[in-house]
Short mmCIF file of C-alpha atoms (C1' of nucleotides) in Angstrom, two decimals:
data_model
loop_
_atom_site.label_atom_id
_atom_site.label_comp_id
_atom_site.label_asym_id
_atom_site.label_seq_id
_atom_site.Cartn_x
_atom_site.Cartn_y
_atom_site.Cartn_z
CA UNK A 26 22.03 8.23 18.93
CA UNK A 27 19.06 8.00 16.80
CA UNK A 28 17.36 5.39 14.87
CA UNK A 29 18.82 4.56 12.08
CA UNK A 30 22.84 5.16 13.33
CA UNK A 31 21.25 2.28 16.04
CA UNK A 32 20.54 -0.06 13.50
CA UNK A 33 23.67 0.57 11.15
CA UNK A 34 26.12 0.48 14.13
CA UNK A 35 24.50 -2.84 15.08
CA UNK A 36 25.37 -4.47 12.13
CA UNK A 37 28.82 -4.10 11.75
CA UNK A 38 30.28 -3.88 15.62
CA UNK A 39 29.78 -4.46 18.76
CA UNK A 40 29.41 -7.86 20.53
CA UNK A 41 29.62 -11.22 18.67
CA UNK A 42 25.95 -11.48 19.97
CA UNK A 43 25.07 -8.38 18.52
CA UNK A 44 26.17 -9.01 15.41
CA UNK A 45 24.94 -12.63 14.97
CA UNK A 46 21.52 -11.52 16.02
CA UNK A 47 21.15 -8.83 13.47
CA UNK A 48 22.55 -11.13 11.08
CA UNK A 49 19.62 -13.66 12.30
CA UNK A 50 16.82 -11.16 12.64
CA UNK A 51 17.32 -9.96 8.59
CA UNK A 52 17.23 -13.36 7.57
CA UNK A 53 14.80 -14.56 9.37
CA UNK A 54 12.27 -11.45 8.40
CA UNK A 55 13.31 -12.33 4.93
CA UNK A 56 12.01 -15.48 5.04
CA UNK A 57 9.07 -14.91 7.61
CA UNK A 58 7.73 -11.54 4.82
CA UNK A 59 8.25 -13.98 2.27
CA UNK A 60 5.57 -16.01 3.46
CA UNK A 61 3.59 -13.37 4.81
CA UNK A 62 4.11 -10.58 3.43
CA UNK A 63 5.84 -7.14 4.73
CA UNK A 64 3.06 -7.23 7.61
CA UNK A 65 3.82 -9.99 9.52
CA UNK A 66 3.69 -9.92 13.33
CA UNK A 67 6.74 -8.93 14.84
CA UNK A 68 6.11 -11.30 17.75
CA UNK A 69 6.12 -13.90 15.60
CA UNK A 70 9.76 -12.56 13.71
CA UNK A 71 11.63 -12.11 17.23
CA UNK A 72 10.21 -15.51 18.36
CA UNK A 73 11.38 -17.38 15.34
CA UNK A 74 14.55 -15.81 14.93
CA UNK A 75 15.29 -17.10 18.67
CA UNK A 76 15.69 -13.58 20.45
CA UNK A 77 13.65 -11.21 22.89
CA UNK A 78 10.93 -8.42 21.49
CA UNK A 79 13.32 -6.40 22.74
CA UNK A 80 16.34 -7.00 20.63
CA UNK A 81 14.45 -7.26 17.49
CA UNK A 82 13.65 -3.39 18.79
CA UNK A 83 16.70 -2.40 19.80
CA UNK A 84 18.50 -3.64 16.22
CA UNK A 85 15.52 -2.11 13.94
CA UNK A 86 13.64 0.20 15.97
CA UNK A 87 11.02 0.41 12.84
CA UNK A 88 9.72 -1.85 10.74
CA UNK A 89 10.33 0.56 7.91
CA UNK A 90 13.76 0.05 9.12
CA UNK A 91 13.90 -3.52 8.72
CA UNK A 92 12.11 -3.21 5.35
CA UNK A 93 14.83 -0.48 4.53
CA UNK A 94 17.42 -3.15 5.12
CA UNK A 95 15.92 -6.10 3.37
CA UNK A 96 15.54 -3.71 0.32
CA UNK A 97 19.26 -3.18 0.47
CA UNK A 98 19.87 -6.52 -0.36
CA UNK A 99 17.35 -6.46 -3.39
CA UNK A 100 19.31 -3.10 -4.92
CA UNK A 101 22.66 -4.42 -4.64
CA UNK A 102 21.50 -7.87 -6.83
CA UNK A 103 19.48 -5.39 -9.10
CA UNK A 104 22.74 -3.45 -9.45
CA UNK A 105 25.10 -6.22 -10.11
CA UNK A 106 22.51 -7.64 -12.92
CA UNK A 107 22.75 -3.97 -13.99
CA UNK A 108 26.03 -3.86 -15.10
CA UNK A 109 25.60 -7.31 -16.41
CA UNK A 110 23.52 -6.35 -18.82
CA UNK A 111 25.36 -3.04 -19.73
CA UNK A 112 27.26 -3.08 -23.28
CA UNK A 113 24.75 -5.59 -24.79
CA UNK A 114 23.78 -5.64 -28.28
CA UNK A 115 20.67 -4.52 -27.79
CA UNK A 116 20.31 -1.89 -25.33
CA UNK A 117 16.48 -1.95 -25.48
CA UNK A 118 16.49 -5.83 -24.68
CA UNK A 119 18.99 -4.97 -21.67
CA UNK A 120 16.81 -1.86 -20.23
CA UNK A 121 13.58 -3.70 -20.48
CA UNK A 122 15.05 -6.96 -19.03
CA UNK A 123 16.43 -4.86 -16.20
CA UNK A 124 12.94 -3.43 -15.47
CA UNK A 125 11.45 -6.36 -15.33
CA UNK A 126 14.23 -7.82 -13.32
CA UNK A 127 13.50 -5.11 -10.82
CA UNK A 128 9.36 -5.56 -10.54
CA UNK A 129 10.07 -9.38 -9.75
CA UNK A 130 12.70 -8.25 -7.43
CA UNK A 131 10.95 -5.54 -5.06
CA UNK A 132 7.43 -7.74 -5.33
CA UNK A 133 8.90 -10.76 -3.86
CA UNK A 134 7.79 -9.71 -0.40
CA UNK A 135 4.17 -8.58 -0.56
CA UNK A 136 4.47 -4.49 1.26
CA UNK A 137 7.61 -4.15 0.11
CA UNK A 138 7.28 -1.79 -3.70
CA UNK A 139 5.74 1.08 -1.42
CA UNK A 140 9.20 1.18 0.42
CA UNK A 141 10.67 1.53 -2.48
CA UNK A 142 8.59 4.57 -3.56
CA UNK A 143 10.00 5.87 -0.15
CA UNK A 144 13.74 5.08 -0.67
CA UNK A 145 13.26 6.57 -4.09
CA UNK A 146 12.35 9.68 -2.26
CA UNK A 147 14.20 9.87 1.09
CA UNK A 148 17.59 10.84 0.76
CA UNK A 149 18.48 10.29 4.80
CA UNK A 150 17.31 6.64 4.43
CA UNK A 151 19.10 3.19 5.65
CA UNK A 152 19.53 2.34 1.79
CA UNK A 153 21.06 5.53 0.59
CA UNK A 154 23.82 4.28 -0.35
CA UNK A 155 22.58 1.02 -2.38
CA UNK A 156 19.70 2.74 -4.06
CA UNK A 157 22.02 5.37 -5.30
CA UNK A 158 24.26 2.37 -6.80
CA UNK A 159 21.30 0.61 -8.44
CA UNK A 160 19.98 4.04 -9.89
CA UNK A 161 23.66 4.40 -11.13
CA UNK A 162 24.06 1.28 -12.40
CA UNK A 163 20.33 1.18 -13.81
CA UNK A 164 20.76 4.98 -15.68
CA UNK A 165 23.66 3.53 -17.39
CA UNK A 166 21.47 0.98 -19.13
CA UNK A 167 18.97 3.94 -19.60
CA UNK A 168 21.38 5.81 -21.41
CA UNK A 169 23.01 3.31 -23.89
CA UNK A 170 19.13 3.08 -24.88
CA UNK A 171 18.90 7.03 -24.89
CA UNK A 172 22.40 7.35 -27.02
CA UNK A 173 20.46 4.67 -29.20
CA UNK A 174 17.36 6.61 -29.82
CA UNK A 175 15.19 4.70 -28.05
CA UNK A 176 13.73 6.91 -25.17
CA UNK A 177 13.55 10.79 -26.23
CA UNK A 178 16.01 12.73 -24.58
CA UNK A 179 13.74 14.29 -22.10
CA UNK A 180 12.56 11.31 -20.05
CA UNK A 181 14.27 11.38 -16.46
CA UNK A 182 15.72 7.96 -15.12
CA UNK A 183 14.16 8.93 -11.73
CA UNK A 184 10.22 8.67 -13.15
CA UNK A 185 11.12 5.49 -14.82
CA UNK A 186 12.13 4.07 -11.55
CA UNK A 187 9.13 5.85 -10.65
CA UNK A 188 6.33 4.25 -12.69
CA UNK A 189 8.29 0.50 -12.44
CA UNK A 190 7.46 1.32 -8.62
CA UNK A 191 3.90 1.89 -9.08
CA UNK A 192 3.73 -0.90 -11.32
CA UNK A 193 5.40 -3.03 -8.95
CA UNK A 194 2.90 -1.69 -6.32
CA UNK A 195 -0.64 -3.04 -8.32
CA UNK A 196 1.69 -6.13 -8.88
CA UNK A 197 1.74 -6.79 -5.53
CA UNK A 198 -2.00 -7.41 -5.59
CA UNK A 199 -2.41 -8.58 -9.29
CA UNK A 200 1.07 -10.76 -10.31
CA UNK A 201 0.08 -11.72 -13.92
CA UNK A 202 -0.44 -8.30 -14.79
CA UNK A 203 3.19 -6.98 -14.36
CA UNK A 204 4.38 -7.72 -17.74
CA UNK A 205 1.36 -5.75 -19.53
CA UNK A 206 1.93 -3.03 -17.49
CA UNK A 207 5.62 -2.96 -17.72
CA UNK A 208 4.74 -3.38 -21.84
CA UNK A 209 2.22 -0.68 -21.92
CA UNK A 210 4.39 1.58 -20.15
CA UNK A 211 7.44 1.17 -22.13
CA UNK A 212 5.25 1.32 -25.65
CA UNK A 213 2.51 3.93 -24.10
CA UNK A 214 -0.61 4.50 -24.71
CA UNK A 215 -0.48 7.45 -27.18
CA UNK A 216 2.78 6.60 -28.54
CA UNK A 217 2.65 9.16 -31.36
CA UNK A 218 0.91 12.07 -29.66
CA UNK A 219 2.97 15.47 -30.01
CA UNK A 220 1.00 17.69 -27.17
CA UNK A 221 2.14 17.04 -23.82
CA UNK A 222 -0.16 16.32 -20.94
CA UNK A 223 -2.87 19.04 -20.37
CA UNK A 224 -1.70 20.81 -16.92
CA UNK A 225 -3.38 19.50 -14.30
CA UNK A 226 -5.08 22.42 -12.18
CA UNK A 227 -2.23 25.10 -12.28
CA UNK A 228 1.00 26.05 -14.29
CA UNK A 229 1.90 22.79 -16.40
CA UNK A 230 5.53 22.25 -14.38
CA UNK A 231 7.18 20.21 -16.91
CA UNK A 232 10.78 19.26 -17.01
CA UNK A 233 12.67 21.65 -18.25
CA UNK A 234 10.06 24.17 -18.13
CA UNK A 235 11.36 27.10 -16.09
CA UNK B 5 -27.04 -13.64 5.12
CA UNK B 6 -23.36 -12.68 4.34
CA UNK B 7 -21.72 -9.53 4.92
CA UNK B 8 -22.12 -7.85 1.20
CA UNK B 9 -25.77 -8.35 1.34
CA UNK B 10 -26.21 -6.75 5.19
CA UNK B 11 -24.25 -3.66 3.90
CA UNK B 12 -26.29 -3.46 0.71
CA UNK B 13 -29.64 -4.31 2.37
CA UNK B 14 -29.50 -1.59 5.40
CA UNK B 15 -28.64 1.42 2.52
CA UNK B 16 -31.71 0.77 0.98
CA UNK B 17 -34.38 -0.05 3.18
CA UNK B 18 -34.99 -1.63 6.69
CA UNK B 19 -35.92 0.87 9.70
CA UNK B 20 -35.70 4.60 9.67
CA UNK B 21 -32.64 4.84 12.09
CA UNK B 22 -30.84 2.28 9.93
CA UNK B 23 -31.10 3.97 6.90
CA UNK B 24 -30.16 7.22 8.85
CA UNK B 25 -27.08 5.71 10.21
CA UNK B 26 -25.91 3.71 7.46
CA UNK B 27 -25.73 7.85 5.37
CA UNK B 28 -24.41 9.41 8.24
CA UNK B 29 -21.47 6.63 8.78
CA UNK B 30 -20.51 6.98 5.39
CA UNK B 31 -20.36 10.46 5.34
CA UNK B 32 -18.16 10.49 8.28
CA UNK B 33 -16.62 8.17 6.65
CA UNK B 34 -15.46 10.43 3.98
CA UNK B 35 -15.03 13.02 6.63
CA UNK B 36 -12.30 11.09 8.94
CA UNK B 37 -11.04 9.73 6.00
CA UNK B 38 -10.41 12.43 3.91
CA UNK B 39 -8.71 13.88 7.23
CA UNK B 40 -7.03 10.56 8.73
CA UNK B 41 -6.17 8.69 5.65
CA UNK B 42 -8.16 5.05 5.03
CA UNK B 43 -6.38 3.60 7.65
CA UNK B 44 -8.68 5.78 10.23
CA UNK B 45 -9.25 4.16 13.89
CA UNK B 46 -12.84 2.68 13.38
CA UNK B 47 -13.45 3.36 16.94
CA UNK B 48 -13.18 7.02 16.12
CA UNK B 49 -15.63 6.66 13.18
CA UNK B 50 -18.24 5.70 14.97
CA UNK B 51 -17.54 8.30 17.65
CA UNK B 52 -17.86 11.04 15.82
CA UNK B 53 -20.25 9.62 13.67
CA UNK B 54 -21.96 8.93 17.09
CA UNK B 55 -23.18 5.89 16.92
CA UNK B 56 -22.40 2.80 19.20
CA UNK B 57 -19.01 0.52 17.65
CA UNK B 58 -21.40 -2.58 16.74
CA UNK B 59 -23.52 -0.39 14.36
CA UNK B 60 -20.49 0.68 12.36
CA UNK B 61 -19.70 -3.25 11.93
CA UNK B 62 -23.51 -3.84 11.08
CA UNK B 63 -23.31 -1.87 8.51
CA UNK B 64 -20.12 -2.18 6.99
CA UNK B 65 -18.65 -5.75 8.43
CA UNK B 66 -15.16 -5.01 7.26
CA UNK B 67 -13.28 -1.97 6.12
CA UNK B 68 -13.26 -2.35 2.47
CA UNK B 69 -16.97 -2.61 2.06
CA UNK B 70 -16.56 0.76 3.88
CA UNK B 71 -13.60 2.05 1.49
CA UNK B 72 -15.87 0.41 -1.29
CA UNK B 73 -18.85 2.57 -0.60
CA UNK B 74 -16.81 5.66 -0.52
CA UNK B 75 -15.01 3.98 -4.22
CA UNK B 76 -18.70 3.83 -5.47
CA UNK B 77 -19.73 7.74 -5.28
CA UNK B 78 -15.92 8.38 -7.01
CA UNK B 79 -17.12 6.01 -9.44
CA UNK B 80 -20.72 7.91 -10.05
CA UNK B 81 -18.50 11.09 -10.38
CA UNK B 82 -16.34 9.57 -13.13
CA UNK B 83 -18.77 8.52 -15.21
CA UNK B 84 -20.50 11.72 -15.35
CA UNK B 85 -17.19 13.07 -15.84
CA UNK B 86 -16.59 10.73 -18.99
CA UNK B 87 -20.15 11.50 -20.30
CA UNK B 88 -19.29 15.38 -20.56
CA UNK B 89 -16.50 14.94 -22.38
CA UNK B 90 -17.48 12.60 -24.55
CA UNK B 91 -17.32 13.68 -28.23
CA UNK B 92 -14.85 16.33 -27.43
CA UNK B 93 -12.78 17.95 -30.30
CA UNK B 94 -9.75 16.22 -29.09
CA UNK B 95 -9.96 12.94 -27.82
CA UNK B 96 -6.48 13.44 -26.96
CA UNK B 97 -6.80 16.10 -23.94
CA UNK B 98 -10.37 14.64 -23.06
CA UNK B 99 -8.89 11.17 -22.30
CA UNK B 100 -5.85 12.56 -20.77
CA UNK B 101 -7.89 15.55 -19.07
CA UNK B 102 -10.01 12.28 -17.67
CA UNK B 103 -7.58 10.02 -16.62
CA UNK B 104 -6.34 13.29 -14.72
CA UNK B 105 -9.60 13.39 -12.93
CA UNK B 106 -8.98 9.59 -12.26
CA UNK B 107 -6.31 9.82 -10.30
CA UNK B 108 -7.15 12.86 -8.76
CA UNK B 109 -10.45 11.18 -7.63
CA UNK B 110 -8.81 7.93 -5.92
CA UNK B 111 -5.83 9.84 -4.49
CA UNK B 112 -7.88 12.05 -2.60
CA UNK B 113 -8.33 9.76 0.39
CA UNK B 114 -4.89 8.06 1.26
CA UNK B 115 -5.06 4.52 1.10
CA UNK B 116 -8.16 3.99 -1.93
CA UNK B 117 -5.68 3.51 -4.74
CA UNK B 118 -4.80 -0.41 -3.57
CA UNK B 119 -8.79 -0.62 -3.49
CA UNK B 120 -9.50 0.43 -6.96
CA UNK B 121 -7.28 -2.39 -7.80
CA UNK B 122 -9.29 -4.73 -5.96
CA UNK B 123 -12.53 -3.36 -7.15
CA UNK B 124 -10.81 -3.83 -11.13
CA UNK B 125 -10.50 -7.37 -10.33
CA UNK B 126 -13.22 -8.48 -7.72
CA UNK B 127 -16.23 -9.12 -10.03
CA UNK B 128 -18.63 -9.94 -6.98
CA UNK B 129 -17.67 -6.62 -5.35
CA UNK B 130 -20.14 -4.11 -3.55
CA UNK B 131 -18.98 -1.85 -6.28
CA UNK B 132 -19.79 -3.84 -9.03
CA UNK B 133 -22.27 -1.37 -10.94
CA UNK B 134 -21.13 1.30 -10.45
CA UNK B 135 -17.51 0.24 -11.36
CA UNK B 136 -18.93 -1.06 -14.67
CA UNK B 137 -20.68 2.29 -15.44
CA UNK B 138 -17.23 4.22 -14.93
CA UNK B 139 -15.76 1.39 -17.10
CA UNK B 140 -17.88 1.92 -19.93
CA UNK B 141 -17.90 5.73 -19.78
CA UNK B 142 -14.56 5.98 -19.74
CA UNK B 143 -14.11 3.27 -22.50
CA UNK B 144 -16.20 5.34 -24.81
CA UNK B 145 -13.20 8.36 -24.29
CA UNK B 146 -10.92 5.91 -25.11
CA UNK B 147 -12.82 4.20 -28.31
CA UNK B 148 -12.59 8.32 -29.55
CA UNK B 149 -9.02 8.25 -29.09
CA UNK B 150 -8.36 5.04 -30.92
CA UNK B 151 -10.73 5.66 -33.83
CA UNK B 152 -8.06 8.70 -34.35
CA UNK B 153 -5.39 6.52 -34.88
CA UNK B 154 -4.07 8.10 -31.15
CA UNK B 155 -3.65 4.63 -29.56
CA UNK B 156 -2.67 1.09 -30.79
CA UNK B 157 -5.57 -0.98 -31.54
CA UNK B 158 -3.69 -3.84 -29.54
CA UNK B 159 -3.91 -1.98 -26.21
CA UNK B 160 -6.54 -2.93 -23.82
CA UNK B 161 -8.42 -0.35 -21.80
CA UNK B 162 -8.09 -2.58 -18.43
CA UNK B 163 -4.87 -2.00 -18.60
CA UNK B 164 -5.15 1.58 -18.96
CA UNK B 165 -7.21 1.73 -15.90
CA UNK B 166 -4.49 -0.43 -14.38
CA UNK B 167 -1.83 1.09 -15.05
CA UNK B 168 -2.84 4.83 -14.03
CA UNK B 169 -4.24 2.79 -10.79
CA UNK B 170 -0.96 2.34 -10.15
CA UNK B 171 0.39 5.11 -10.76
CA UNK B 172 -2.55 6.88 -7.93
CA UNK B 173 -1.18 4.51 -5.43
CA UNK B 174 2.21 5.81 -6.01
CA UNK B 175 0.62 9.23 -6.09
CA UNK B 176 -0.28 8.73 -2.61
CA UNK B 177 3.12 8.57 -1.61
CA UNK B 178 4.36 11.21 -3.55
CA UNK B 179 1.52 13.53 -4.95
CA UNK B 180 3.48 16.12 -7.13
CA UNK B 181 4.78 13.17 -9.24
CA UNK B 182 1.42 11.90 -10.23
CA UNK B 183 1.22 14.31 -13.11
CA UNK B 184 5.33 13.51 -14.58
CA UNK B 185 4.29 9.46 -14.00
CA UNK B 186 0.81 10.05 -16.15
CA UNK B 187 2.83 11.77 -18.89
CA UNK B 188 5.90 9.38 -18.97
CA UNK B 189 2.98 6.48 -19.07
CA UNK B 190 0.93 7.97 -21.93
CA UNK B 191 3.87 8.77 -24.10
CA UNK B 192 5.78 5.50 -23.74
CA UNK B 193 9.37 5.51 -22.31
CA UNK B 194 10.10 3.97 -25.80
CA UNK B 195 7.45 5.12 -27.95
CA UNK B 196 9.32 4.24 -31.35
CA UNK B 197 10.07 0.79 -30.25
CA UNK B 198 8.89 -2.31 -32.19
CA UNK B 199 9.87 -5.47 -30.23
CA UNK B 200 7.54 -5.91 -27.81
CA UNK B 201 8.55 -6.81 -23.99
CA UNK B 202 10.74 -10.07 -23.42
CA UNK B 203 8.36 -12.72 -22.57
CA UNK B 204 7.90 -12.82 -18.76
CA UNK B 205 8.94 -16.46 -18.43
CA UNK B 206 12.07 -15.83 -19.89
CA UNK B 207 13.30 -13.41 -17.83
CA UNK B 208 16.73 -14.87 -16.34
CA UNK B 209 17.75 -15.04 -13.22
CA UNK B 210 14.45 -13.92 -11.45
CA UNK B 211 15.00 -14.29 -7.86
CA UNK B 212 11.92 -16.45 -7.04
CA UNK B 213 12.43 -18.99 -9.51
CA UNK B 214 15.99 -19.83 -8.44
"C1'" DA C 26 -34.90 -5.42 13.64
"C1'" DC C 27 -31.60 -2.64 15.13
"C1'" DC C 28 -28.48 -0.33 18.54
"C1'" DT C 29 -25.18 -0.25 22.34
"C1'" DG C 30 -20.79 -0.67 24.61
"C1'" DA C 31 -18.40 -3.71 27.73
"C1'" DA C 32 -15.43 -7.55 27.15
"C1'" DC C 33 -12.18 -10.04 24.70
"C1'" DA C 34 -8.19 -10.75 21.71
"C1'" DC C 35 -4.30 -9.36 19.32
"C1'" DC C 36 -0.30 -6.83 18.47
"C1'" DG C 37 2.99 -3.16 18.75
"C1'" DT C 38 6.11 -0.77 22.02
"C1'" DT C 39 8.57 0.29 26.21
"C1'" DC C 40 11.54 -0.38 30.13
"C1'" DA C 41 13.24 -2.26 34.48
"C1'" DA C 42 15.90 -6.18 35.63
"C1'" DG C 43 19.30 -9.46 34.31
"C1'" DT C 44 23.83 -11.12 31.99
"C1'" DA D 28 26.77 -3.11 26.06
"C1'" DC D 29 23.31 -5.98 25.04
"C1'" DC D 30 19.36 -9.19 25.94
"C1'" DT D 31 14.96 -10.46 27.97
"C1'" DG D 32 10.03 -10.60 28.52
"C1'" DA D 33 6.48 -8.82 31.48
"C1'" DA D 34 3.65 -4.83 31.40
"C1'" DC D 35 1.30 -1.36 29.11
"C1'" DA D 36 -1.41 0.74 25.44
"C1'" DC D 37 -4.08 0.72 21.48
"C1'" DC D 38 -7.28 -0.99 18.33
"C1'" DG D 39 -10.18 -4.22 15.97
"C1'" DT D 40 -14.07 -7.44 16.71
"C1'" DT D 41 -17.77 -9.87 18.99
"C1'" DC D 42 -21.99 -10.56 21.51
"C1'" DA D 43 -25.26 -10.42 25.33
"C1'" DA D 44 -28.43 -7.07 26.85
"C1'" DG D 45 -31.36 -3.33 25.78
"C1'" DT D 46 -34.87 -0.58 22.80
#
DNA sequence: ACCTGAACACCGTTCAAGT
DNA sequence: ACCTGAACACCGTTCAAGT
């Protein structure tokens, strides 16, 4: 048994112990990387949540794993605003809101946006199966602005979720400057230019581009 | 004395060995770091550097003024970067082609991104100088591209640095998106949009502010 | 004035013993 | 099957002694 099937199993069987300490341990770490950000001591988490090093290690052997899971909980409320926001009248209003919904979400705990540059990317991760929701739910919104006219028909949903990550990254260090970002990257900075990107070094590997 | 002024001080003058020292730590610096990734034991820094662990913390009394002196030469090569391609036939590719250069620069060494977002902000930093000279170079690319009607007078270039700060630290994670999330940010995921972003405090439902 | 490295402190991780 | 916490290991940081 490795890892991860360690910490999922955890969660939903076992012992009544088991269970209430895994239960304690996330919300506890929630709470304790709220304050402290995603680097906290450890130590400290077991020792507040009321339990042994041990058990904090035995029910999230990583604290990418622990991260992993506490960024579960922050896809599944991004997905259910998601499809709150789908169908509205104005699907640039919904998309953007949703974006901006997600920076405040993943920067909450300080640490936690590069995770989610790593859950974007790891397919074998904890949160598979909640970060493929939100993207679902999220590329819906992206699309009702596509159908508009809105976003040209090339853009990929993935590097949006992409560049809200990075932005959601400097945010972590610089709060007020989310929304210019987020504006900046939506509007662009050469919003009229017609020649893509110079390559950079070798063969320009655009999308599409075979 | 504080620490900014005893890293500053021992580059410049003080006793033979010192000045000897203080080069050859931040060239292993680079070195381990290029290697190792910022995050590099400091213990094996000044081992290989081979000089005792106290003179490594003379010099550079935390690791960000270390990180910063590295910053400072990436800096120096930006701005001469800027300066050749200043009055270029396009604007367009020589801002683009230099922003390119910008990321490439701060990705090299893993870890340096989240510092050129401190040295963007930190007025009083070590880098100071030389992050104003890259500032200004740079700034003159971007007055070129704006005097051709290329970018919106409203944008600000502090937030283009920002922004493609951001997107190096995500590079870091991920390096063969670096070039997708500098095209997507440059072209605007809605370039034809008019509205501008919601306003930030109006943003519903943001987790924090429940 | 500067260098050295042992000593200290902190924190992450493991694992044998206990329930 | 799970919990516990002492023990170990690693690394960052300081500071008294040396040059």
């Amino acid at each position: 048994m490795d890892a991860k099937q360690a910490a999922r199993t955890s969660a939903q069987s076992g012992r009544k112990d088991a269970r209430r300490n895994h239960a304690r341990l996330l919300a506890t770490a929630r709470e304790l990387f709220l304050e402290q950000g995603a680097d906290a001591s450890l130590d400290a988490l077991a020792r507040r949540a009321g339990v042994g090093i041990g058990t904090l290690y035995r029910h999230f052997p990583t604290r990418q794993n622990l991260l992993e899971a506490l960024l579960t909980e922050s896809y599944d409320n991004l997905s259910s605003r998601a499809r709150e926001l789908t169908g509205s009248a104005s699907p640039e209003v919904a998309l953007t809101t949703w974006l901006q919904a997600f920076i405040t979400e993943v920067t909450e705990v300080r640490g936690m946006a590069a995770s989610v540059m790593a859950t974007l990317r790891d397919e074998r991760s904890e949160v598979f199966t909640s970060c493929t929701s939100m993207r679902a739910a999220g590329e819906v919104l992206f699309r009702e602005a596509q159908r508009a006219g809105l976003i040209p028909p090339e853009v990929e949903f993935l590097d949006v979720l992409r560049l809200v990550g990075a932005i959601a990254m400097a945010a972590e260090q610089e709060p007020d400057v989310a929304d210019r970002l987020l504006a900046l990257a939506l509007r662009g900075l050469m919003p009229g230019a017609e020649t893509p990107v110079p390559a950079a070094g070798a063969e320009a590997r655009g999308p599409g581009a075979g």
